[in-house]
Amino acid sequence: MSDTNLTDSAPVQAPPGVVDCDIHPTVSAMSDLSPYLTDRWKGYMREYGANFRAAFANAMVYPRYNRDGGSRMDARPPSGAPAGSDLPFMRQQHLDPNRVDYGVLQPLRPNGIGARNQAFGESLTAAVNEWQIGSWFGPERRLKGSLMLTREDPAAALREIERHGANENFVQVSVLPHGLEPLGRQRYWPIFEAAAALGKPLGIHVGGVSGMAPTSAGWCSYYVEEHHSKCEAMQSLVTSMVIEGVFERFPKLRVVLVEGGFVWVPSLCWRLDKHWKTLRSEVPHLKRAPSEYVREHFWYTSQPIEEPEDPRHMLDAMDWVGWDKILFSTDYPHWDFDDPKFAFARLRLTPEQHRLLFRDNAKNLYGLR
Amino acid sequence: MPQRYVVATAGEIPVGGSKAATVAGREIGIFNLGGEYFALLNRCPHEGGPLCKGRRTALFESKRPGTFTSSRPGEILRCPWHGWEFDIRTGRSYCDPDKVRTRAYAVTVEPGRHLVEGPYTAETYSVSVDENYIVVEV
Amino acid sequence: MIAPEKMETVLSLSHGAIDCDVHPALANTDVLLPYLDDYWREMVQIRTVENLDLNSYPPAVPLSGRPDWRPPRGKPGSDLGLLQRDALDAFDVRCAICNTLYGGPYLPNDDFAAALARGINDWIAKEWLDRDRRLRASIVIAPENPELAADEINRVAPDRRFVQVMVLAAGERPLGKRTYWPIYRAAERHGLPIGIHAGSSFRHPPTSLGWGSYYLEDYVAHAQAFQHQLLSLVAEGVFVEFPTLKVVLIESGITWLPAFLWRFDKTWRGIRTETPWVDRPPTQIVRDHVRLTLQPVDEPPEPARFERLIDHIGSEEMLLFSTDYPHWQFEGSDVFPAGLSDQHRRKIMIDNPLQTYPRLLEARQEAVG
Ligand code: FES
């Protein structure tokens, strides 16, 4: 036995230029959003806040293992501001050394998507979108935005698409998986229709506050459970969108699942197909086996990458999901960050696989050059 | 052939303290645990995180759900990225101590008068015969 | 029914197997009247509870009864003669474990629920187990009052034909919660595994994203409920507190397991101090304590992939033979997926069930002695 697990720790040569499909910018203080909010909503934010469907006004129900909403301990800029709030430091710690050609922003905090006061939610979401332009992809051309949408208020979402949909630096529109109902339900279809018409993918990053328990068996005790429950939520989301017939209705819609994992996709597809065969009389609107819609309409970001003991198992899973469907992501600056030099080192990818995973899939999907 | 490097004077790292040093091109963390010195490579064997910048904690264990014990305060290093724990004394991880380890280096404290006879490398030190020095073998 | 010319192959394939999941059906609640005391008999007669079928298994839904296994009248699984012919004889099994799926034990009134669970256990002993020596059964409990549930386990356990304790995969709280430990204490004391069967009492929506539209979604989502339950059982330290306890996932599907465990192991490495009693990788704990029944096997269409999956699971000790009679999970006699070695098949049919259910071994020794 060698002193260190050198096979694990040897960096691979990351291909020059990676596309990172999940970077989290945040505000250094709520006042960062002031230029984009009216006095009415600035005051509301200060006094009432988003008033999520959850126990705590200013904390997550399952406390993270790190500060700044679960960030890498080394990701606070020298100023001491929250991790992810300082563009120069993000360049220095991440974009430059990891050779990020493009990074897709996923602004999760603050967010108005789950706000119970929908008028406030719309304004806060709009402010976050303006702030992406003003503070992030405006000054840094490598960064691209996600146009955040309030899913419970599709009319507001459509207004937001009208405002910014044509901005080419918003490379996708985004909603969160947890809301009042499973995302495939028809109340959300206006958003899908608009996304399909716009020709931009719908990016769905794990998260959202629904007020419902994180499992179908109630409230779990631990963060380790809640962290994992995001994967199961994505399985339910795929099931809902496919079974409700979203892709029969919107055959051009492309969906990117962000940070929800992908190794579960093959098993879910086999399960869907098997029981669809028995129960298809219930869902005559589906013209094809569920797995075919999944294969055609979903993409997945890679982080946090699974690490089975035998790397061949991971390669099997990636073969089955499809090398054209997986998009590299780091989740910077969050604690479960994947480093492009190490995360796939044990798999000994072929140059072709490297290229697709780290760069070409995302470039093709988002139309980046 | 391992080389010996002088990385600090003996008084420089207090009990419970640590110091980062670069020797032979490697970033290394040197730790003082109750007067004993240990050195680890500042690179996590998982994904290469800056291990020695991690939080130093106790070893937390449990015999039974709902009970918590704490021992060896300050002897466990939690990687600042994904939080894997490493034993500062051995470099071994908690999660997979045989397979996942970071490189640990032998550390000795030596009087300057031995060192001036060599062989050693002191990249930043001019060694004086009256002082004691922390020496890492790399 | 299996065509006579096919019978011989079936016999040779599953001869001597132990079928770990068959479902005798309760025609209605009135069937339990002889097994209830005066008070509950009165309640059953005057309150509208004659049909407490679970919404997870409405009898008319195609999945609830294979077309060729449905009786001319009544619910699939309600006729002993048919169960003998189509399940016990057709598959030439040594014995079969009856898992009664009925809603009575899931009434929110704890005493009512416990009374009906008692009634079901006495009914299954008298009207099924007494009438065919090959039959065994799970003790049905009303889990939401764990003290009463433990009483019921203690009451029924002396009858050695009861070989496990059964609960549904989604109830009020995740099953690892200490609230439920009286159940595990009683089960462990009597050497009974806990069988977690697909199904929900719908104290929560069937997915963490809310209520979908279709039965097919609910049924597919059971796999996610099982994932949550494994997280909960391991994270809460159930197997530390009850080191000889075994858990059997029944009708859970199996191919989701390896990918699920990869993620669980990885997250555990980072935040294991949240649950420091979990002092080894979750995969190891699950391999030691958890078993899964075969049907419905959510296998890939390509047998080579299924072989790879068996390698991913990494143990030949985990799967237990089941037909899931009368549920419609496979056609004809195709109970085994392609891609299993002869040796593995034998383990699934005989060795693994005998290891899991020590009481089956007793009966065998008696027969031999
Ligand atoms: S890099 Fe240190 S735990 Fe992952």
CSV table of N, CA and C and ligand atoms in Angstrom, one decimal, chain B residues 44 46-49 51 79 81-84 86, ligand 1:
chain,number,residue,atom,x,y,z
B,44,CYS,N,-5.4,17.5,-0.4
B,44,CYS,CA,-6.3,16.4,0.0
B,44,CYS,C,-6.3,15.3,-1.1
B,46,HIS,N,-8.5,13.5,-1.9
B,46,HIS,CA,-9.7,13.3,-2.6
B,46,HIS,C,-9.7,14.1,-3.9
B,47,GLU,N,-10.0,15.4,-3.8
B,47,GLU,CA,-10.0,16.2,-5.1
B,47,GLU,C,-8.9,17.3,-5.0
B,48,GLY,N,-7.9,17.1,-4.1
B,48,GLY,CA,-6.9,18.1,-4.1
B,48,GLY,C,-7.1,19.4,-3.4
B,49,GLY,N,-8.1,19.4,-2.5
B,49,GLY,CA,-8.4,20.6,-1.7
B,49,GLY,C,-7.2,21.0,-0.8
B,51,LEU,N,-5.9,21.0,2.1
B,51,LEU,CA,-6.3,20.3,3.3
B,51,LEU,C,-5.9,21.0,4.6
B,79,CYS,N,-11.1,18.6,5.8
B,79,CYS,CA,-10.8,19.3,4.5
B,79,CYS,C,-11.8,20.4,4.3
B,81,TRP,N,-12.9,21.6,1.7
B,81,TRP,CA,-13.9,21.4,0.6
B,81,TRP,C,-15.0,20.4,1.0
B,82,HIS,N,-14.8,19.1,0.9
B,82,HIS,CA,-15.9,18.2,1.1
B,82,HIS,C,-15.9,17.6,2.5
B,83,GLY,N,-15.1,18.1,3.4
B,83,GLY,CA,-15.2,17.8,4.8
B,83,GLY,C,-14.7,16.4,5.2
B,84,TRP,N,-13.9,15.7,4.4
B,84,TRP,CA,-13.4,14.4,4.9
B,84,TRP,C,-12.4,14.7,6.0
B,86,PHE,N,-9.1,13.9,8.5
B,86,PHE,CA,-7.8,13.3,8.4
B,86,PHE,C,-7.2,13.4,9.8
D,1,FES,S1,-10.9,17.6,-1.6
D,1,FES,FE1,-10.7,17.2,0.5
D,1,FES,S2,-12.5,16.2,0.9
D,1,FES,FE2,-12.6,16.5,-1.2
